Amino acid sequence: MVSVPYDLLLMLQRRGAISFDKTDKQAVYVRQLGDVRIQASRQDIIHQYILNSLQPSDRKCLQNLSSPSYRTRCGSRFLTLGGMKRRKRCRTNPGVDGQSLVDDFYTSSTSCLLDRTSDWSFDVFQLNHSSNGRPLLHVVLKLFQQHNLMDHFNLDIVKLMKFANLVEEGYHQNPYHNVIHAADVTQAMHCYITQEKIARHLSPLETMIALVAAITHDLDHPGVNQAFLIATSNHLASLYKNNSVLENHHWRSAVGVLLESGLFDHLPMAVRNNIIKQMKSLILATDMTRQQEFYTRLKVCLSVCLLLPCHFL
């Protein structure tokens, strides 16, 4: 909490004064220091005082965040670039009295497509068409049920649907980094973790973390790369100190969606902290500028596996 000096408060308590300023022969200016003007001045002065008391880096971040060129126009919970188009939420087979039922989401064609989620040739574009523009929601519900995560972790289906809806809202209408891409990566992650040599070493918790990370790995992607954000002094670049800017933002956005949906609120605190930690590791690993680093670490791991019993072989 920032304390305001006493003399500043006294100055803000002026009431009712009227002054006349004759600056030239053509005009007379009247300034009334009434309650309305004082109220606005009080807020401006206190805001400027607080702004001046911040560190230079924090002040720059707040100024960029409040700038009209960076302020999001959609008024959502996400703060990337202003003016980005977000996907419109599509209605899917409303049930009785306009309420959507879980069973109503699976039309015959959609159900047939979802039965092939374990195939590498899975057509996510056909699913997007069949599901009326909601491929991610259908993939999430299908895979969480297929991996028995609902029963194992006692998850609430309503909270899971709320989580999926919030994630869908967080993806922009980008040419590539959109909700279809998120569904595609999630389905690909499912194919990876169901491989025999990998699946037998994964716990149910690790399986769920891998799926959630895939679902949210590009959440609120602005459609530009890190170099653009840094070059344009975007507030995200300042916030994350030009280090894995997008990936850090995707992870933070994913944590916010999880907290808002309450999907894991019933789990012990230690488990929730572990989920957030492992999600960070997975999502930050999608930084393309660090791929050579990860590739080198993988080669070292494989070379060690040739000498020692390998974890996956």
Short mmCIF file of C-alpha atoms in Angstrom, two decimals:
data_model
loop_
_atom_site.label_atom_id
_atom_site.label_comp_id
_atom_site.label_asym_id
_atom_site.label_seq_id
_atom_site.Cartn_x
_atom_site.Cartn_y
_atom_site.Cartn_z
CA MET A 1 0.00 0.00 0.00
CA VAL A 2 1.43 3.41 -1.01
CA SER A 3 1.18 6.23 1.56
CA VAL A 4 0.40 9.72 0.25
CA PRO A 5 2.18 12.69 1.91
CA TYR A 6 0.07 14.84 4.23
CA ASP A 7 0.71 18.07 2.31
CA LEU A 8 -0.55 16.37 -0.83
CA LEU A 9 -3.77 15.40 0.94
CA LEU A 10 -4.25 18.99 2.17
CA MET A 11 -3.88 20.27 -1.37
CA LEU A 12 -6.52 17.81 -2.54
CA GLN A 13 -9.05 19.05 0.05
CA ARG A 14 -9.56 22.49 -1.54
CA ARG A 15 -13.19 23.25 -2.23
CA GLY A 16 -15.26 25.95 -3.93
CA ALA A 17 -12.57 28.41 -5.08
CA ILE A 18 -13.22 30.36 -8.28
CA SER A 19 -10.54 32.29 -10.15
CA PHE A 20 -10.72 34.59 -13.18
CA ASP A 21 -7.87 34.71 -15.66
CA LYS A 22 -7.85 37.36 -18.37
CA THR A 23 -5.06 36.31 -20.70
CA ASP A 24 -5.91 38.52 -23.69
CA LYS A 25 -8.51 40.88 -25.05
CA GLN A 26 -10.46 38.14 -26.76
CA ALA A 27 -11.25 35.69 -23.94
CA VAL A 28 -11.85 35.36 -20.22
CA TYR A 29 -11.22 31.94 -18.68
CA VAL A 30 -13.13 30.82 -15.61
CA ARG A 31 -11.82 27.93 -13.55
CA GLN A 32 -14.05 26.48 -10.84
CA LEU A 33 -12.37 24.16 -8.36
CA GLY A 34 -15.48 22.26 -7.45
CA ASP A 35 -15.95 18.76 -6.12
CA VAL A 36 -16.16 17.18 -9.58
CA ARG A 37 -12.92 18.65 -10.85
CA ILE A 38 -11.14 18.05 -7.57
CA GLN A 39 -12.19 14.39 -7.61
CA ALA A 40 -10.64 13.92 -11.03
CA SER A 41 -7.52 15.85 -10.03
CA ARG A 42 -7.15 13.81 -6.86
CA GLN A 43 -7.10 10.58 -8.83
CA ASP A 44 -4.64 11.95 -11.38
CA ILE A 45 -2.24 13.32 -8.75
CA ILE A 46 -2.28 10.16 -6.64
CA HIS A 47 -1.84 8.02 -9.77
CA GLN A 48 1.18 10.11 -10.82
CA TYR A 49 2.64 9.95 -7.31
CA ILE A 50 2.33 6.15 -7.22
CA LEU A 51 3.77 5.88 -10.73
CA ASN A 52 6.81 7.96 -9.78
CA SER A 53 7.45 5.78 -6.72
CA LEU A 54 7.84 2.62 -8.84
CA GLN A 55 11.03 1.16 -10.20
CA PRO A 56 11.85 2.24 -13.79
CA SER A 57 11.22 -1.27 -15.16
CA ASP A 58 7.86 -1.57 -13.38
CA ARG A 59 6.85 1.93 -14.49
CA LYS A 60 7.64 1.11 -18.12
CA CYS A 61 5.66 -2.12 -17.93
CA LEU A 62 2.58 -0.37 -16.51
CA GLN A 63 2.80 2.45 -19.02
CA ASN A 64 2.97 -0.01 -21.91
CA LEU A 65 0.12 -2.03 -20.42
CA SER A 66 -2.15 1.02 -20.21
CA SER A 67 -1.20 2.35 -23.62
CA PRO A 68 -4.09 2.30 -26.14
CA SER A 69 -1.84 0.59 -28.69
CA TYR A 70 -1.39 -2.40 -26.37
CA ARG A 71 -4.67 -2.47 -24.51
CA THR A 72 -6.89 -5.38 -25.54
CA ARG A 73 -10.15 -4.24 -27.07
CA CYS A 74 -12.04 -7.41 -26.35
CA GLY A 75 -12.05 -6.84 -22.59
CA SER A 76 -11.08 -10.43 -21.87
CA ARG A 77 -8.88 -11.94 -19.17
CA PHE A 78 -5.93 -12.19 -21.54
CA LEU A 79 -3.49 -9.38 -22.30
CA THR A 80 -1.47 -9.90 -25.48
CA LEU A 81 -1.89 -7.54 -28.42
CA GLY A 82 -4.79 -5.15 -28.92
CA GLY A 83 -7.31 -5.69 -31.66
CA MET A 84 -6.82 -9.45 -31.97
CA LYS A 85 -9.86 -11.33 -33.17
CA ARG A 86 -11.12 -14.06 -30.91
CA ARG A 87 -13.07 -17.06 -32.01
CA LYS A 88 -16.81 -16.86 -31.45
CA ARG A 89 -18.26 -19.48 -29.17
CA CYS A 90 -20.37 -21.83 -31.23
CA ARG A 91 -23.58 -23.37 -30.03
CA THR A 92 -23.58 -27.16 -30.20
CA ASN A 93 -26.86 -29.02 -30.39
CA PRO A 94 -28.79 -27.32 -27.58
CA GLY A 95 -30.80 -29.66 -25.43
CA VAL A 96 -34.03 -29.12 -23.59
CA ASP A 97 -34.94 -25.44 -23.10
CA GLY A 98 -31.75 -24.34 -24.80
CA GLN A 99 -29.45 -26.06 -22.31
CA SER A 100 -26.65 -28.14 -23.78
CA LEU A 101 -26.36 -31.68 -22.50
CA VAL A 102 -23.09 -33.62 -22.42
CA ASP A 103 -24.47 -36.43 -24.58
CA ASP A 104 -25.68 -33.93 -27.17
CA PHE A 105 -22.12 -32.95 -28.09
CA TYR A 106 -21.44 -36.26 -29.79
CA THR A 107 -23.22 -36.35 -33.13
CA SER A 108 -22.86 -39.50 -35.22
CA SER A 109 -20.14 -38.10 -37.47
CA THR A 110 -18.27 -36.51 -34.56
CA SER A 111 -18.44 -39.74 -32.58
CA CYS A 112 -16.98 -41.71 -35.49
CA LEU A 113 -14.13 -39.23 -35.82
CA LEU A 114 -13.36 -39.30 -32.10
CA ASP A 115 -13.11 -43.08 -32.22
CA ARG A 116 -9.98 -42.58 -34.33
CA THR A 117 -8.13 -40.26 -31.95
CA SER A 118 -5.39 -42.87 -31.50
CA ASP A 119 -4.58 -42.85 -35.22
CA TRP A 120 -1.68 -40.72 -36.45
CA SER A 121 -3.76 -39.95 -39.57
CA PHE A 122 -6.51 -38.33 -37.48
CA ASP A 123 -8.19 -35.50 -39.44
CA VAL A 124 -8.59 -32.58 -37.04
CA PHE A 125 -9.99 -30.34 -39.78
CA GLN A 126 -12.84 -32.76 -40.40
CA LEU A 127 -13.49 -32.79 -36.65
CA ASN A 128 -13.56 -29.01 -36.63
CA HIS A 129 -16.21 -29.07 -39.36
CA SER A 130 -18.23 -31.84 -37.73
CA SER A 131 -18.15 -30.25 -34.27
CA ASN A 132 -19.29 -26.85 -35.51
CA GLY A 133 -15.94 -25.22 -34.78
CA ARG A 134 -15.30 -26.80 -31.38
CA PRO A 135 -12.69 -29.52 -31.95
CA LEU A 136 -10.77 -28.85 -28.75
CA LEU A 137 -13.77 -29.32 -26.46
CA HIS A 138 -14.56 -32.69 -28.04
CA VAL A 139 -10.95 -33.87 -27.92
CA VAL A 140 -10.64 -32.85 -24.25
CA LEU A 141 -13.79 -34.70 -23.20
CA LYS A 142 -12.89 -37.76 -25.25
CA LEU A 143 -9.30 -38.12 -24.04
CA PHE A 144 -10.04 -37.44 -20.37
CA GLN A 145 -12.62 -40.21 -20.49
CA GLN A 146 -10.44 -42.53 -22.56
CA HIS A 147 -7.54 -42.24 -20.08
CA ASN A 148 -9.97 -42.71 -17.17
CA LEU A 149 -8.85 -39.42 -15.66
CA MET A 150 -12.38 -38.43 -14.65
CA ASP A 151 -12.73 -41.37 -12.26
CA HIS A 152 -9.12 -41.57 -11.13
CA PHE A 153 -8.96 -37.92 -10.01
CA ASN A 154 -12.67 -37.54 -9.28
CA LEU A 155 -12.95 -34.64 -11.71
CA ASP A 156 -16.17 -32.69 -12.14
CA ILE A 157 -17.42 -32.89 -15.73
CA VAL A 158 -18.93 -29.40 -15.47
CA LYS A 159 -15.61 -27.92 -14.35
CA LEU A 160 -13.82 -29.79 -17.12
CA MET A 161 -16.20 -28.31 -19.69
CA LYS A 162 -15.74 -24.86 -18.17
CA PHE A 163 -11.97 -25.32 -18.43
CA ALA A 164 -12.27 -26.33 -22.08
CA ASN A 165 -14.58 -23.39 -22.82
CA LEU A 166 -12.15 -20.91 -21.21
CA VAL A 167 -9.25 -22.36 -23.18
CA GLU A 168 -11.22 -22.10 -26.43
CA GLU A 169 -11.95 -18.45 -25.68
CA GLY A 170 -8.24 -17.88 -25.12
CA TYR A 171 -7.21 -18.91 -28.62
CA HIS A 172 -7.26 -16.20 -31.29
CA GLN A 173 -8.39 -16.58 -34.88
CA ASN A 174 -4.80 -16.88 -36.07
CA PRO A 175 -3.95 -18.63 -39.33
CA TYR A 176 -1.98 -21.28 -37.45
CA HIS A 177 -1.87 -20.85 -33.67
CA ASN A 178 -5.60 -21.33 -33.18
CA VAL A 179 -8.00 -23.75 -31.51
CA ILE A 180 -7.63 -26.29 -34.33
CA HIS A 181 -3.88 -26.36 -33.77
CA ALA A 182 -4.46 -26.88 -30.04
CA ALA A 183 -6.74 -29.85 -30.73
CA ASP A 184 -4.22 -31.26 -33.21
CA VAL A 185 -1.30 -31.05 -30.75
CA THR A 186 -3.43 -32.55 -27.97
CA GLN A 187 -4.35 -35.51 -30.17
CA ALA A 188 -0.70 -35.94 -31.16
CA MET A 189 0.33 -35.89 -27.50
CA HIS A 190 -2.24 -38.63 -26.89
CA CYS A 191 -0.63 -40.73 -29.64
CA TYR A 192 2.81 -40.25 -28.11
CA ILE A 193 1.91 -41.12 -24.53
CA THR A 194 -0.04 -44.21 -25.58
CA GLN A 195 3.03 -45.76 -27.21
CA GLU A 196 3.86 -48.92 -25.30
CA LYS A 197 7.44 -47.99 -24.42
CA ILE A 198 6.26 -44.66 -22.99
CA ALA A 199 2.86 -45.52 -21.54
CA ARG A 200 4.16 -48.14 -19.14
CA HIS A 201 6.39 -45.55 -17.45
CA LEU A 202 3.76 -42.81 -17.08
CA SER A 203 1.58 -42.36 -14.02
CA PRO A 204 -2.03 -41.13 -14.39
CA LEU A 205 -0.92 -37.74 -13.04
CA GLU A 206 1.83 -37.43 -15.64
CA THR A 207 -0.63 -38.42 -18.36
CA MET A 208 -3.07 -35.72 -17.28
CA ILE A 209 -0.31 -33.08 -17.05
CA ALA A 210 0.89 -33.94 -20.56
CA LEU A 211 -2.62 -33.53 -21.97
CA VAL A 212 -3.33 -30.27 -20.12
CA ALA A 213 0.02 -28.84 -21.26
CA ALA A 214 -0.77 -29.77 -24.86
CA ILE A 215 -4.24 -28.22 -24.59
CA THR A 216 -2.88 -24.89 -23.33
CA HIS A 217 0.58 -24.79 -24.91
CA ASP A 218 -0.28 -21.84 -27.22
CA LEU A 219 -3.00 -20.22 -25.12
CA ASP A 220 -3.55 -16.54 -26.00
CA HIS A 221 -0.96 -16.63 -28.78
CA PRO A 222 -0.96 -13.19 -30.47
CA GLY A 223 0.07 -14.52 -33.88
CA VAL A 224 3.55 -12.95 -33.81
CA ASN A 225 6.87 -14.28 -32.61
CA GLN A 226 9.08 -13.30 -29.70
CA ALA A 227 11.36 -11.13 -31.83
CA PHE A 228 8.38 -8.98 -32.83
CA LEU A 229 7.26 -8.55 -29.22
CA ILE A 230 10.74 -7.48 -28.18
CA ALA A 231 11.21 -5.13 -31.14
CA THR A 232 7.90 -3.40 -30.47
CA SER A 233 8.53 -3.12 -26.69
CA ASN A 234 5.42 -5.14 -25.93
CA HIS A 235 4.53 -5.33 -22.24
CA LEU A 236 4.95 -9.12 -22.29
CA ALA A 237 8.58 -8.74 -23.32
CA SER A 238 9.15 -6.39 -20.40
CA LEU A 239 7.28 -8.67 -18.03
CA TYR A 240 9.32 -11.78 -18.88
CA LYS A 241 12.61 -9.95 -19.51
CA ASN A 242 12.83 -11.09 -23.16
CA ASN A 243 13.21 -14.71 -22.08
CA SER A 244 10.79 -17.26 -23.60
CA VAL A 245 8.20 -14.48 -23.70
CA LEU A 246 5.38 -16.33 -25.44
CA GLU A 247 5.94 -19.64 -23.65
CA ASN A 248 5.93 -17.99 -20.24
CA HIS A 249 2.73 -16.18 -21.15
CA HIS A 250 1.09 -19.40 -22.36
CA TRP A 251 1.98 -21.10 -19.09
CA ARG A 252 0.77 -18.22 -16.93
CA SER A 253 -2.47 -18.03 -18.92
CA ALA A 254 -2.95 -21.78 -18.49
CA VAL A 255 -2.51 -21.51 -14.72
CA GLY A 256 -5.06 -18.68 -14.64
CA VAL A 257 -7.60 -20.75 -16.57
CA LEU A 258 -7.09 -23.71 -14.23
CA LEU A 259 -7.66 -21.51 -11.21
CA GLU A 260 -10.73 -19.87 -12.72
CA SER A 261 -12.31 -23.17 -13.72
CA GLY A 262 -11.54 -24.80 -10.36
CA LEU A 263 -10.79 -28.08 -12.12
CA PHE A 264 -8.13 -29.16 -9.62
CA ASP A 265 -9.36 -27.31 -6.53
CA HIS A 266 -10.24 -30.58 -4.76
CA LEU A 267 -6.74 -32.01 -5.15
CA PRO A 268 -4.12 -31.62 -2.37
CA MET A 269 -1.98 -28.48 -2.55
CA ALA A 270 1.19 -30.51 -3.14
CA VAL A 271 -0.40 -32.20 -6.17
CA ARG A 272 -1.60 -28.88 -7.59
CA ASN A 273 1.86 -27.35 -7.19
CA ASN A 274 3.38 -30.34 -8.95
CA ILE A 275 0.91 -29.98 -11.83
CA ILE A 276 1.83 -26.31 -12.28
CA LYS A 277 5.55 -27.07 -12.10
CA GLN A 278 5.42 -29.89 -14.65
CA MET A 279 3.18 -27.85 -16.96
CA LYS A 280 5.76 -25.08 -16.92
CA SER A 281 8.49 -27.52 -17.90
CA LEU A 282 6.46 -28.89 -20.82
CA ILE A 283 5.13 -25.58 -22.16
CA LEU A 284 8.48 -23.77 -21.92
CA ALA A 285 10.04 -26.66 -23.85
CA THR A 286 8.05 -25.50 -26.92
CA ASP A 287 10.35 -22.47 -27.27
CA MET A 288 11.84 -22.97 -30.75
CA THR A 289 14.86 -20.80 -29.90
CA ARG A 290 15.89 -23.45 -27.33
CA GLN A 291 15.42 -26.53 -29.50
CA GLN A 292 19.16 -27.02 -29.97
CA GLU A 293 19.59 -26.99 -26.19
CA PHE A 294 16.93 -29.66 -25.73
CA TYR A 295 18.31 -31.70 -28.63
CA THR A 296 21.76 -31.72 -27.04
CA ARG A 297 20.32 -32.83 -23.73
CA LEU A 298 18.43 -35.62 -25.50
CA LYS A 299 21.62 -36.87 -27.19
CA VAL A 300 23.41 -36.92 -23.84
CA CYS A 301 20.54 -38.88 -22.33
CA LEU A 302 20.57 -41.39 -25.17
CA SER A 303 24.32 -41.84 -24.91
CA VAL A 304 23.97 -42.57 -21.21
CA CYS A 305 21.20 -45.05 -21.98
CA LEU A 306 23.61 -47.03 -24.17
CA LEU A 307 25.81 -47.61 -21.13
CA LEU A 308 23.14 -47.96 -18.46
CA PRO A 309 19.70 -49.62 -18.43
CA CYS A 310 17.49 -47.13 -20.25
CA HIS A 311 14.31 -45.83 -18.69
CA PHE A 312 12.29 -46.37 -21.86
CA LEU A 313 13.92 -49.44 -23.41
#
